[in-house]
mmCIF file of C-alpha atoms and ligand atoms in Angstrom:
data_model
loop_
_atom_site.group_PDB
_atom_site.id
_atom_site.type_symbol
_atom_site.label_atom_id
_atom_site.label_comp_id
_atom_site.label_asym_id
_atom_site.label_seq_id
_atom_site.Cartn_x
_atom_site.Cartn_y
_atom_site.Cartn_z
ATOM 1 C CA MET A 1 154.573 120.230 84.900
ATOM 2 C CA ASP A 2 154.690 119.983 81.242
ATOM 3 C CA PRO A 3 151.330 120.098 79.856
ATOM 4 C CA LYS A 4 151.422 117.174 78.026
ATOM 5 C CA ASP A 5 152.173 115.102 81.043
ATOM 6 C CA ARG A 6 149.078 116.504 82.706
ATOM 7 C CA ILE A 7 146.495 114.553 80.837
ATOM 8 C CA PHE A 8 146.300 111.080 80.707
ATOM 9 C CA PRO A 9 146.606 109.318 77.448
ATOM 10 C CA ASP A 10 143.744 109.272 75.080
ATOM 11 C CA GLY A 11 141.274 106.169 75.605
ATOM 12 C CA PHE A 12 142.565 105.668 79.196
ATOM 13 C CA LEU A 13 139.976 103.643 81.171
ATOM 14 C CA TRP A 14 138.373 105.085 84.342
ATOM 15 C CA GLY A 15 136.594 102.113 86.228
ATOM 16 C CA VAL A 16 135.795 100.195 89.129
ATOM 17 C CA ALA A 17 136.261 96.815 90.103
ATOM 18 C CA THR A 18 134.229 94.277 91.801
ATOM 19 C CA ALA A 19 134.212 90.392 92.401
ATOM 20 C CA ALA A 20 131.536 87.891 92.208
ATOM 21 C CA HIS A 21 131.591 86.420 95.799
ATOM 22 C CA GLN A 22 131.710 89.915 97.304
ATOM 23 C CA VAL A 23 128.752 91.378 95.642
ATOM 24 C CA GLU A 24 126.792 88.965 94.227
ATOM 25 C CA GLY A 25 125.005 86.974 97.299
ATOM 26 C CA ASN A 26 123.653 83.656 97.754
ATOM 27 C CA ASN A 27 126.692 81.898 96.385
ATOM 28 C CA ASP A 28 127.778 78.089 97.089
ATOM 29 C CA ASN A 29 131.485 77.703 97.337
ATOM 30 C CA ASP A 30 134.651 77.050 99.202
ATOM 31 C CA TRP A 31 134.353 80.172 100.776
ATOM 32 C CA THR A 32 130.515 80.092 101.839
ATOM 33 C CA ASP A 33 131.742 76.836 103.842
ATOM 34 C CA TRP A 34 134.669 79.060 105.445
ATOM 35 C CA GLU A 35 132.048 81.127 106.503
ATOM 36 C CA ASN A 36 129.771 78.953 108.227
ATOM 37 C CA ARG A 37 132.896 77.430 109.717
ATOM 38 C CA GLY A 38 133.612 80.715 111.537
ATOM 39 C CA GLY A 39 136.589 81.775 109.034
ATOM 40 C CA ALA A 40 135.270 85.007 108.350
ATOM 41 C CA LYS A 41 133.955 87.908 110.729
ATOM 42 C CA ASP A 42 130.678 87.827 108.819
ATOM 43 C CA LYS A 43 128.626 85.572 106.593
ATOM 44 C CA SER A 44 128.447 86.675 103.055
ATOM 45 C CA GLY A 45 124.679 85.897 102.743
ATOM 46 C CA ARG A 46 123.289 88.573 100.230
ATOM 47 C CA ALA A 47 126.013 90.654 99.952
ATOM 48 C CA CYS A 48 125.194 93.743 97.308
ATOM 49 C CA ASP A 49 122.437 91.486 95.696
ATOM 50 C CA HIS A 50 124.157 91.698 92.430
ATOM 51 C CA TRP A 51 122.860 88.368 91.071
ATOM 52 C CA ASN A 52 119.638 90.310 90.947
ATOM 53 C CA LEU A 53 120.114 91.924 87.572
ATOM 54 C CA GLU A 54 117.673 94.828 88.522
ATOM 55 C CA ARG A 55 119.722 95.793 90.987
ATOM 56 C CA PHE A 56 122.893 95.022 89.373
ATOM 57 C CA ARG A 57 121.632 97.382 86.575
ATOM 58 C CA ARG A 58 121.000 100.117 89.009
ATOM 59 C CA ASP A 59 124.299 100.150 90.100
ATOM 60 C CA VAL A 60 126.135 100.283 86.799
ATOM 61 C CA ALA A 61 123.821 103.572 86.625
ATOM 62 C CA LEU A 62 125.311 104.683 89.563
ATOM 63 C CA ALA A 63 129.149 103.991 88.105
ATOM 64 C CA LYS A 64 127.628 105.364 84.908
ATOM 65 C CA SER A 65 126.723 108.851 86.506
ATOM 66 C CA LEU A 66 130.217 108.680 88.054
ATOM 67 C CA ASN A 67 131.813 108.996 84.551
ATOM 68 C CA GLN A 68 133.079 105.695 84.807
ATOM 69 C CA ASN A 69 133.845 103.956 81.092
ATOM 70 C CA ALA A 70 135.365 100.771 82.367
ATOM 71 C CA TYR A 71 133.856 98.193 84.599
ATOM 72 C CA ARG A 72 135.579 95.052 85.906
ATOM 73 C CA LEU A 73 133.832 92.020 87.390
ATOM 74 C CA SER A 74 134.661 88.289 87.955
ATOM 75 C CA LEU A 75 133.003 85.288 86.962
ATOM 76 C CA GLU A 76 131.809 82.593 89.707
ATOM 77 C CA TRP A 77 133.351 79.304 88.738
ATOM 78 C CA SER A 78 131.025 77.510 91.202
ATOM 79 C CA ARG A 79 127.846 78.911 89.582
ATOM 80 C CA ILE A 80 128.806 77.922 85.919
ATOM 81 C CA MET A 81 129.716 74.637 87.101
ATOM 82 C CA PRO A 82 128.038 73.517 90.507
ATOM 83 C CA ARG A 83 129.022 69.687 89.889
ATOM 84 C CA GLU A 84 132.392 68.680 88.288
ATOM 85 C CA GLY A 85 132.097 68.944 84.842
ATOM 86 C CA GLN A 86 128.677 70.316 84.315
ATOM 87 C CA ILE A 87 127.973 73.589 83.079
ATOM 88 C CA ASP A 88 124.905 75.303 84.169
ATOM 89 C CA THR A 89 123.622 77.594 81.059
ATOM 90 C CA ALA A 90 121.584 79.591 83.108
ATOM 91 C CA ALA A 91 124.150 80.954 85.187
ATOM 92 C CA LEU A 92 126.497 81.711 81.639
ATOM 93 C CA ASP A 93 123.010 83.314 80.091
ATOM 94 C CA ARG A 94 122.969 85.685 83.235
ATOM 95 C CA TYR A 95 126.423 86.530 82.968
ATOM 96 C CA ARG A 96 125.809 87.335 79.439
ATOM 97 C CA GLU A 97 122.901 89.662 80.284
ATOM 98 C CA MET A 98 125.333 91.535 82.587
ATOM 99 C CA LEU A 99 128.102 92.094 80.294
ATOM 100 C CA ARG A 100 125.685 92.954 77.498
ATOM 101 C CA HIS A 101 123.830 95.308 80.013
ATOM 102 C CA LEU A 102 127.573 97.228 80.503
ATOM 103 C CA LYS A 103 128.497 97.093 76.693
ATOM 104 C CA ASP A 104 124.950 98.672 75.948
ATOM 105 C CA ASP A 105 125.852 101.236 78.466
ATOM 106 C CA GLY A 106 129.039 101.908 76.827
ATOM 107 C CA PHE A 107 131.305 100.158 79.511
ATOM 108 C CA THR A 108 134.867 98.427 78.402
ATOM 109 C CA THR A 109 134.499 95.158 80.227
ATOM 110 C CA MET A 110 136.850 93.368 81.843
ATOM 111 C CA ALA A 111 136.191 89.804 83.359
ATOM 112 C CA THR A 112 138.052 87.763 85.602
ATOM 113 C CA LEU A 113 137.998 84.051 85.399
ATOM 114 C CA HIS A 114 139.124 83.256 89.154
ATOM 115 C CA HIS A 115 138.617 85.692 92.124
ATOM 116 C CA PHE A 116 139.614 83.519 95.269
ATOM 117 C CA THR A 117 136.356 81.289 95.394
ATOM 118 C CA ASN A 118 136.294 77.637 94.369
ATOM 119 C CA PRO A 119 133.445 75.264 93.923
ATOM 120 C CA ARG A 120 133.155 72.779 96.967
ATOM 121 C CA TRP A 121 133.978 69.568 94.916
ATOM 122 C CA PHE A 122 137.180 70.971 93.779
ATOM 123 C CA ALA A 123 137.805 72.323 97.183
ATOM 124 C CA GLU A 124 136.870 68.622 98.434
ATOM 125 C CA GLN A 125 139.451 67.091 96.121
ATOM 126 C CA GLY A 126 142.377 69.231 97.492
ATOM 127 C CA GLY A 127 141.828 72.627 95.777
ATOM 128 C CA TRP A 128 144.858 74.374 94.269
ATOM 129 C CA GLU A 129 147.018 72.261 96.005
ATOM 130 C CA SER A 130 145.735 68.676 94.383
ATOM 131 C CA GLY A 131 142.424 69.436 92.868
ATOM 132 C CA PRO A 132 141.617 68.304 89.089
ATOM 133 C CA LEU A 133 142.722 71.287 86.565
ATOM 134 C CA PRO A 134 141.061 69.675 83.431
ATOM 135 C CA PRO A 135 137.336 70.698 84.750
ATOM 136 C CA PHE A 136 138.603 74.170 85.566
ATOM 137 C CA LEU A 137 139.890 74.870 81.837
ATOM 138 C CA ARG A 138 136.620 73.190 80.795
ATOM 139 C CA TYR A 139 134.530 75.951 82.586
ATOM 140 C CA VAL A 140 137.233 78.662 81.348
ATOM 141 C CA GLY A 141 136.695 77.732 77.716
ATOM 142 C CA GLU A 142 132.760 77.413 78.317
ATOM 143 C CA ALA A 143 132.876 81.091 79.616
ATOM 144 C CA VAL A 144 134.669 82.249 76.868
ATOM 145 C CA ASN A 145 132.611 81.013 73.936
ATOM 146 C CA ALA A 146 129.584 82.256 75.840
ATOM 147 C CA LEU A 147 130.608 85.586 76.727
ATOM 148 C CA ASP A 148 133.753 86.676 74.651
ATOM 149 C CA ASP A 149 131.165 88.986 72.574
ATOM 150 C CA TYR A 150 130.664 91.386 75.745
ATOM 151 C CA VAL A 151 134.411 91.048 77.197
ATOM 152 C CA ASP A 152 137.070 93.440 75.771
ATOM 153 C CA LEU A 153 139.643 92.251 78.358
ATOM 154 C CA TRP A 154 140.096 88.815 79.862
ATOM 155 C CA GLY A 155 141.540 88.443 83.329
ATOM 156 C CA THR A 156 142.795 84.854 84.392
ATOM 157 C CA LEU A 157 143.728 84.628 88.015
ATOM 158 C CA ASN A 158 143.139 87.216 90.492
ATOM 159 C CA GLU A 159 146.165 87.983 92.947
ATOM 160 C CA PRO A 160 147.445 84.169 92.745
ATOM 161 C CA THR A 161 150.448 84.834 95.255
ATOM 162 C CA GLY A 162 147.790 86.594 97.416
ATOM 163 C CA MET A 163 145.772 83.564 97.632
ATOM 164 C CA ALA A 164 148.562 81.318 98.302
ATOM 165 C CA PHE A 165 150.108 83.514 100.984
ATOM 166 C CA MET A 166 146.523 83.751 102.752
ATOM 167 C CA GLY A 167 145.440 80.144 102.430
ATOM 168 C CA TRP A 168 148.515 78.275 103.056
ATOM 169 C CA ILE A 169 151.020 80.666 105.331
ATOM 170 C CA GLN A 170 148.524 83.072 106.948
ATOM 171 C CA GLY A 171 145.819 80.303 107.064
ATOM 172 C CA GLN A 172 142.868 83.245 107.377
ATOM 173 C CA TRP A 173 141.451 82.295 104.214
ATOM 174 C CA PRO A 174 140.426 78.564 103.006
ATOM 175 C CA PRO A 175 142.061 75.909 103.330
ATOM 176 C CA GLY A 176 143.211 77.434 106.351
ATOM 177 C CA ARG A 177 146.759 76.043 106.394
ATOM 178 C CA LYS A 178 149.834 77.990 108.812
ATOM 179 C CA ARG A 179 153.030 78.123 107.366
ATOM 180 C CA ALA A 180 152.772 75.248 104.934
ATOM 181 C CA PHE A 181 155.776 76.214 103.050
ATOM 182 C CA LEU A 182 156.168 73.582 100.488
ATOM 183 C CA PRO A 183 152.477 72.874 99.801
ATOM 184 C CA CYS A 184 152.282 76.541 99.206
ATOM 185 C CA LEU A 185 154.966 76.265 96.431
ATOM 186 C CA ARG A 186 153.405 73.588 95.045
ATOM 187 C CA VAL A 187 149.906 75.783 94.627
ATOM 188 C CA LEU A 188 151.702 78.844 93.169
ATOM 189 C CA TYR A 189 153.535 76.391 90.933
ATOM 190 C CA ARG A 190 150.175 74.890 89.865
ATOM 191 C CA LEU A 191 148.543 78.336 89.830
ATOM 192 C CA ALA A 192 151.433 79.597 87.082
ATOM 193 C CA ARG A 193 150.734 76.655 85.023
ATOM 194 C CA THR A 194 146.875 77.299 84.965
ATOM 195 C CA HIS A 195 147.442 80.934 84.163
ATOM 196 C CA ASP A 196 149.460 79.843 81.113
ATOM 197 C CA ALA A 197 147.319 76.978 80.185
ATOM 198 C CA MET A 198 144.360 79.837 80.335
ATOM 199 C CA TYR A 199 146.342 82.129 78.320
ATOM 200 C CA GLY A 200 146.753 79.297 75.469
ATOM 201 C CA LEU A 201 143.114 78.310 75.817
ATOM 202 C CA ILE A 202 141.822 82.013 75.458
ATOM 203 C CA SER A 203 144.040 83.420 72.788
ATOM 204 C CA ARG A 204 143.002 80.384 70.508
ATOM 205 C CA ARG A 205 139.170 81.262 71.036
ATOM 206 C CA SER A 206 139.348 85.141 71.407
ATOM 207 C CA ASP A 207 141.232 88.001 70.103
ATOM 208 C CA LYS A 208 140.699 89.994 73.047
ATOM 209 C CA PRO A 209 143.922 90.444 75.259
ATOM 210 C CA VAL A 210 144.466 88.165 77.994
ATOM 211 C CA GLY A 211 146.353 88.890 81.385
ATOM 212 C CA LEU A 212 147.299 87.901 84.842
ATOM 213 C CA VAL A 213 145.733 90.264 87.535
ATOM 214 C CA HIS A 214 148.612 90.370 90.144
ATOM 215 C CA SER A 215 149.121 91.895 93.403
ATOM 216 C CA MET A 216 151.765 93.901 94.067
ATOM 217 C CA THR A 217 153.199 95.744 97.181
ATOM 218 C CA SER A 218 155.673 98.042 97.752
ATOM 219 C CA PHE A 219 158.554 96.074 99.768
ATOM 220 C CA GLU A 220 160.761 98.404 101.361
ATOM 221 C CA PRO A 221 163.510 98.121 104.242
ATOM 222 C CA PRO A 222 162.689 99.572 107.485
ATOM 223 C CA SER A 223 166.427 100.440 107.807
ATOM 224 C CA LEU A 224 169.810 100.601 105.874
ATOM 225 C CA ARG A 225 170.764 97.270 107.654
ATOM 226 C CA HIS A 226 171.873 94.955 104.902
ATOM 227 C CA ALA A 227 169.932 92.012 106.263
ATOM 228 C CA ASP A 228 166.786 94.236 105.847
ATOM 229 C CA ARG A 229 167.889 95.346 102.519
ATOM 230 C CA LEU A 230 168.253 91.656 101.408
ATOM 231 C CA LEU A 231 165.400 90.499 102.609
ATOM 232 C CA ALA A 232 163.040 93.055 100.925
ATOM 233 C CA SER A 233 164.314 92.559 97.738
ATOM 234 C CA ALA A 234 164.052 88.549 98.213
ATOM 235 C CA VAL A 235 160.456 89.316 99.132
ATOM 236 C CA GLU A 236 160.044 91.595 96.154
ATOM 237 C CA TYR A 237 161.163 89.380 93.698
ATOM 238 C CA LEU A 238 159.201 86.222 95.134
ATOM 239 C CA MET A 239 156.108 88.383 95.678
ATOM 240 C CA ASN A 240 155.778 90.651 92.848
ATOM 241 C CA GLN A 241 158.114 89.414 90.000
ATOM 242 C CA TRP A 242 158.418 85.798 90.287
ATOM 243 C CA PHE A 243 154.999 85.069 88.818
ATOM 244 C CA LEU A 244 155.228 87.569 85.968
ATOM 245 C CA ARG A 245 158.327 86.277 85.150
ATOM 246 C CA SER A 246 156.926 82.763 84.929
ATOM 247 C CA THR A 247 154.246 83.304 83.254
ATOM 248 C CA ARG A 248 152.639 84.629 79.393
ATOM 249 C CA GLY A 249 150.299 87.422 79.159
ATOM 250 C CA ASP A 250 149.194 90.539 76.742
ATOM 251 C CA TYR A 251 148.970 92.762 79.427
ATOM 252 C CA ILE A 252 149.745 92.907 83.120
ATOM 253 C CA GLY A 253 146.871 94.102 85.553
ATOM 254 C CA VAL A 254 148.389 95.107 89.027
ATOM 255 C CA ASN A 255 146.315 95.730 92.272
ATOM 256 C CA TYR A 256 148.174 98.073 94.649
ATOM 257 C CA TYR A 257 147.637 98.974 97.753
ATOM 258 C CA THR A 258 150.120 99.784 100.235
ATOM 259 C CA ARG A 259 153.626 99.352 101.339
ATOM 260 C CA ARG A 260 155.505 96.866 103.933
ATOM 261 C CA ARG A 261 158.499 97.279 105.381
ATOM 262 C CA LEU A 262 159.883 94.084 106.647
ATOM 263 C CA ARG A 263 162.699 93.726 109.069
ATOM 264 C CA LEU A 264 164.544 90.294 109.554
ATOM 265 C CA LEU A 265 164.758 89.128 113.169
ATOM 266 C CA ARG A 266 166.207 86.032 112.616
ATOM 267 C CA TYR A 267 167.652 83.729 109.675
ATOM 268 C CA LEU A 268 166.775 80.280 111.176
ATOM 269 C CA PRO A 269 163.953 79.641 112.066
ATOM 270 C CA LEU A 270 163.142 82.424 109.799
ATOM 271 C CA GLU A 271 161.572 84.941 111.586
ATOM 272 C CA ILE A 272 160.074 88.290 110.133
ATOM 273 C CA SER A 273 158.544 91.338 111.552
ATOM 274 C CA GLU A 274 156.728 94.609 110.397
ATOM 275 C CA ALA A 275 157.759 97.692 110.964
ATOM 276 C CA ASP A 276 154.867 100.022 111.779
ATOM 277 C CA PRO A 277 153.278 102.364 108.999
ATOM 278 C CA GLU A 278 155.383 105.871 108.933
ATOM 279 C CA GLY A 279 152.441 107.844 107.745
ATOM 280 C CA ARG A 280 148.716 107.602 107.503
ATOM 281 C CA ALA A 281 146.963 104.174 107.785
ATOM 282 C CA THR A 282 143.587 102.954 106.539
ATOM 283 C CA ASP A 283 140.613 101.205 108.498
ATOM 284 C CA PHE A 284 142.426 98.246 107.730
ATOM 285 C CA GLY A 285 145.482 99.386 108.990
ATOM 286 C CA TRP A 286 147.478 99.526 105.516
ATOM 287 C CA GLU A 287 150.055 102.126 105.483
ATOM 288 C CA ILE A 288 148.734 104.678 102.768
ATOM 289 C CA TRP A 289 151.817 105.003 100.514
ATOM 290 C CA PRO A 290 150.836 106.424 97.170
ATOM 291 C CA LYS A 291 154.478 106.643 95.757
ATOM 292 C CA GLY A 292 154.545 102.777 96.016
ATOM 293 C CA ILE A 293 152.092 102.463 92.953
ATOM 294 C CA TYR A 294 154.656 104.568 90.990
ATOM 295 C CA ASP A 295 157.711 102.088 92.266
ATOM 296 C CA VAL A 296 155.509 99.047 90.913
ATOM 297 C CA LEU A 297 154.623 100.502 87.700
ATOM 298 C CA LEU A 298 158.135 101.261 87.231
ATOM 299 C CA SER A 299 159.138 97.741 87.865
ATOM 300 C CA LEU A 300 157.264 96.431 85.125
ATOM 301 C CA LYS A 301 158.565 98.512 82.534
ATOM 302 C CA ARG A 302 161.277 95.603 81.666
ATOM 303 C CA TYR A 303 158.176 93.543 80.465
ATOM 304 C CA ARG A 304 156.927 95.771 77.562
ATOM 305 C CA LEU A 305 153.306 95.231 78.171
ATOM 306 C CA PRO A 306 150.512 97.641 78.040
ATOM 307 C CA VAL A 307 149.767 97.783 82.456
ATOM 308 C CA TYR A 308 146.017 98.266 83.746
ATOM 309 C CA VAL A 309 145.690 99.088 87.365
ATOM 310 C CA THR A 310 142.976 96.820 88.139
ATOM 311 C CA GLU A 311 142.548 97.601 91.864
ATOM 312 C CA ASN A 312 143.534 100.430 94.296
ATOM 313 C CA GLY A 313 141.613 101.671 97.118
ATOM 314 C CA LEU A 314 141.076 101.880 100.717
ATOM 315 C CA ALA A 315 138.875 100.932 103.912
ATOM 316 C CA ASP A 316 137.708 104.161 104.736
ATOM 317 C CA ALA A 317 134.190 104.026 106.737
ATOM 318 C CA GLY A 318 134.252 107.875 107.428
ATOM 319 C CA ASP A 319 135.458 108.789 103.865
ATOM 320 C CA ILE A 320 138.153 110.964 105.381
ATOM 321 C CA GLN A 321 140.990 109.960 103.273
ATOM 322 C CA ARG A 322 139.306 108.329 100.187
ATOM 323 C CA ALA A 323 139.331 111.674 98.037
ATOM 324 C CA SER A 324 143.100 112.325 98.788
ATOM 325 C CA TYR A 325 144.137 108.735 98.455
ATOM 326 C CA ILE A 326 142.706 108.803 94.966
ATOM 327 C CA ARG A 327 144.297 111.861 93.965
ATOM 328 C CA ASP A 328 147.653 110.990 95.282
ATOM 329 C CA HIS A 329 147.772 107.493 93.756
ATOM 330 C CA LEU A 330 146.394 108.769 90.591
ATOM 331 C CA ARG A 331 149.563 111.411 90.220
ATOM 332 C CA TRP A 332 152.092 109.158 90.909
ATOM 333 C CA LEU A 333 150.460 106.835 88.712
ATOM 334 C CA ARG A 334 150.471 110.139 85.981
ATOM 335 C CA ARG A 335 153.948 110.259 86.730
ATOM 336 C CA ALA A 336 154.620 106.548 85.916
ATOM 337 C CA VAL A 337 153.031 107.042 82.434
ATOM 338 C CA ALA A 338 155.470 109.931 81.838
ATOM 339 C CA ALA A 339 158.399 107.729 82.944
ATOM 340 C CA GLY A 340 157.280 105.632 79.966
ATOM 341 C CA VAL A 341 155.236 102.791 81.516
ATOM 342 C CA PRO A 342 152.576 102.104 79.132
ATOM 343 C CA VAL A 343 149.379 102.408 81.784
ATOM 344 C CA LYS A 344 146.134 102.231 79.979
ATOM 345 C CA GLY A 345 143.503 102.079 82.855
ATOM 346 C CA TYR A 346 142.688 102.671 86.312
ATOM 347 C CA PHE A 347 140.233 100.632 87.982
ATOM 348 C CA HIS A 348 139.086 101.398 91.585
ATOM 349 C CA TRP A 349 138.453 99.461 94.575
ATOM 350 C CA SER A 350 135.549 99.464 94.547
ATOM 351 C CA LEU A 351 132.244 100.548 93.386
ATOM 352 C CA LEU A 352 130.494 99.507 96.485
ATOM 353 C CA ASP A 353 131.086 98.382 99.895
ATOM 354 C CA ASN A 354 131.030 94.894 99.812
ATOM 355 C CA PHE A 355 132.020 91.505 101.420
ATOM 356 C CA GLU A 356 135.730 91.743 102.441
ATOM 357 C CA TRP A 357 136.583 88.024 102.957
ATOM 358 C CA ALA A 358 137.878 87.077 106.344
ATOM 359 C CA GLU A 359 137.048 90.883 107.594
ATOM 360 C CA GLY A 360 133.473 90.585 106.502
ATOM 361 C CA TYR A 361 131.662 93.741 106.021
ATOM 362 C CA SER A 362 133.927 95.483 108.654
ATOM 363 C CA LYS A 363 135.756 97.169 105.916
ATOM 364 C CA ARG A 364 134.140 99.431 103.829
ATOM 365 C CA PHE A 365 136.067 100.133 100.615
ATOM 366 C CA GLY A 366 133.003 101.561 98.449
ATOM 367 C CA LEU A 367 132.925 104.785 96.655
ATOM 368 C CA ILE A 368 129.545 104.410 97.600
ATOM 369 C CA GLU A 369 128.221 103.070 100.774
ATOM 370 C CA THR A 370 126.013 99.947 101.210
ATOM 371 C CA ASP A 371 123.695 99.678 103.810
ATOM 372 C CA PHE A 372 123.357 95.685 104.025
ATOM 373 C CA ALA A 373 120.022 95.520 105.750
ATOM 374 C CA THR A 374 118.019 97.601 103.325
ATOM 375 C CA GLN A 375 120.138 97.452 100.023
ATOM 376 C CA GLU A 376 120.172 101.359 99.955
ATOM 377 C CA ARG A 377 123.095 103.036 98.363
ATOM 378 C CA ARG A 378 124.747 106.530 99.241
ATOM 379 C CA LEU A 379 127.050 107.893 97.185
ATOM 380 C CA ARG A 380 130.382 109.055 99.458
ATOM 381 C CA PRO A 381 131.638 112.428 98.574
ATOM 382 C CA SER A 382 134.924 110.919 97.206
ATOM 383 C CA ALA A 383 132.998 109.119 94.754
ATOM 384 C CA LEU A 384 132.341 112.614 93.122
ATOM 385 C CA VAL A 385 136.100 113.623 93.496
ATOM 386 C CA TYR A 386 136.923 110.514 91.134
ATOM 387 C CA ALA A 387 133.962 111.420 89.105
ATOM 388 C CA GLY A 388 135.229 114.943 88.238
ATOM 389 C CA ILE A 389 138.868 113.231 87.422
ATOM 390 C CA ALA A 390 137.673 110.582 85.633
ATOM 391 C CA GLY A 391 135.215 112.762 83.456
ATOM 392 C CA THR A 392 137.797 115.183 82.487
ATOM 393 C CA ASN A 393 140.390 112.251 81.693
ATOM 394 C CA GLY A 394 142.253 113.339 84.466
ATOM 395 C CA ALA A 395 142.844 117.210 83.808
ATOM 396 C CA THR A 396 141.177 118.329 87.142
ATOM 397 C CA LEU A 397 143.649 116.230 89.194
ATOM 398 C CA ASP A 398 145.051 119.180 90.259
ATOM 399 C CA ASP A 399 142.477 121.271 91.165
ATOM 400 C CA ASP A 400 142.596 120.727 95.001
HETATM 401 C C1 FCB B 501 142.176 92.647 97.031
HETATM 402 C C2 FCB B 501 141.155 91.449 96.662
HETATM 403 C C3 FCB B 501 139.834 92.082 96.393
HETATM 404 C C4 FCB B 501 139.681 92.992 97.661
HETATM 405 C C5 FCB B 501 140.548 93.958 98.018
HETATM 406 C C6 FCB B 501 140.738 94.800 99.013
HETATM 407 O O1 FCB B 501 143.540 91.649 97.568
HETATM 408 O O2 FCB B 501 141.486 91.207 95.364
HETATM 409 O O3 FCB B 501 138.862 91.198 96.270
HETATM 410 O O4 FCB B 501 139.269 92.295 98.644
HETATM 411 O O5 FCB B 501 141.917 93.364 98.222
#
């Protein structure tokens, strides 16, 4: 390999990602209701106790010890606006403390303004399908005013397409609707318009880059059948490209986890099945397909925007596959950089085992193992592998 392609670009961000509801503990939002109604395998409860500043600081120190220079977290709308239109300044102060701490410790910070959860009052009025959007924008404005000093990159919505799919087609996340195709389109349309409104609003108040955090899967046909190929490209367009094509942004955040090979069974009524993973799979059953990160990154070249991999990781309680997963994905990421995609950073999902939505605590995504009974932390061996790569800006990626 050309030596210039061995090293990642100067200033590359090596980070970890978390999300408020998955780590903070004791939240009170539409997901809490969903958990109480039995929608998830566990209740989120105390989670990783990150609302506790002391615990948060200790975990940030662990991230630092792993040579991380960037940290992605999300702000919990229901904490900042517990009642419609009312701002809780104490909650904003707490986030200010957290972000200030990260900055003091030398981290580049990314804050996502919406990561799946909604205040109860918003969900009760129809949520993303028909709930009122002005209070959401008010929350965004207040958060940006209060926190912009300590935020380097603003993320608008986390995985709008994933959220709409899980909540309105699969029914595994709130509001638990199944195969509600038209409402799902309405939700996506409202999310796209909201993203643009956020983009405009934040850009007026801040000079920090603003972008979407988009879920991208590598969609491939399991056969050369014409119908399968057509299906894969239609789904690729709908799930990967449509949202980006319809919205604005200063950068693109990409969450990449896996490949899906879809087979068209019947046109009417539409029936699709998923082929079994060809190779290794994670504890979630998701196929490990490192080349997919290259394919999705290359598909972003046309947007001519900086790209951050805002999530990538796997459920692997035994830590058997994590080190090779990280290495293999980073090698393909480096190839995407060599092929001209301006990738500026990589955030591993996640720093810690945390509350994995409908799967509760059963899926372990952490570089660090969390004991949820005692809040003890234990570094997994793969964390040291990632730390070695991060600490040398990728120079040790090929030493295995
Ligand atoms: C992504 C979510 C994140 C986490 C990972 C495993 O879709 O953004 O919160 O749950 O999957």
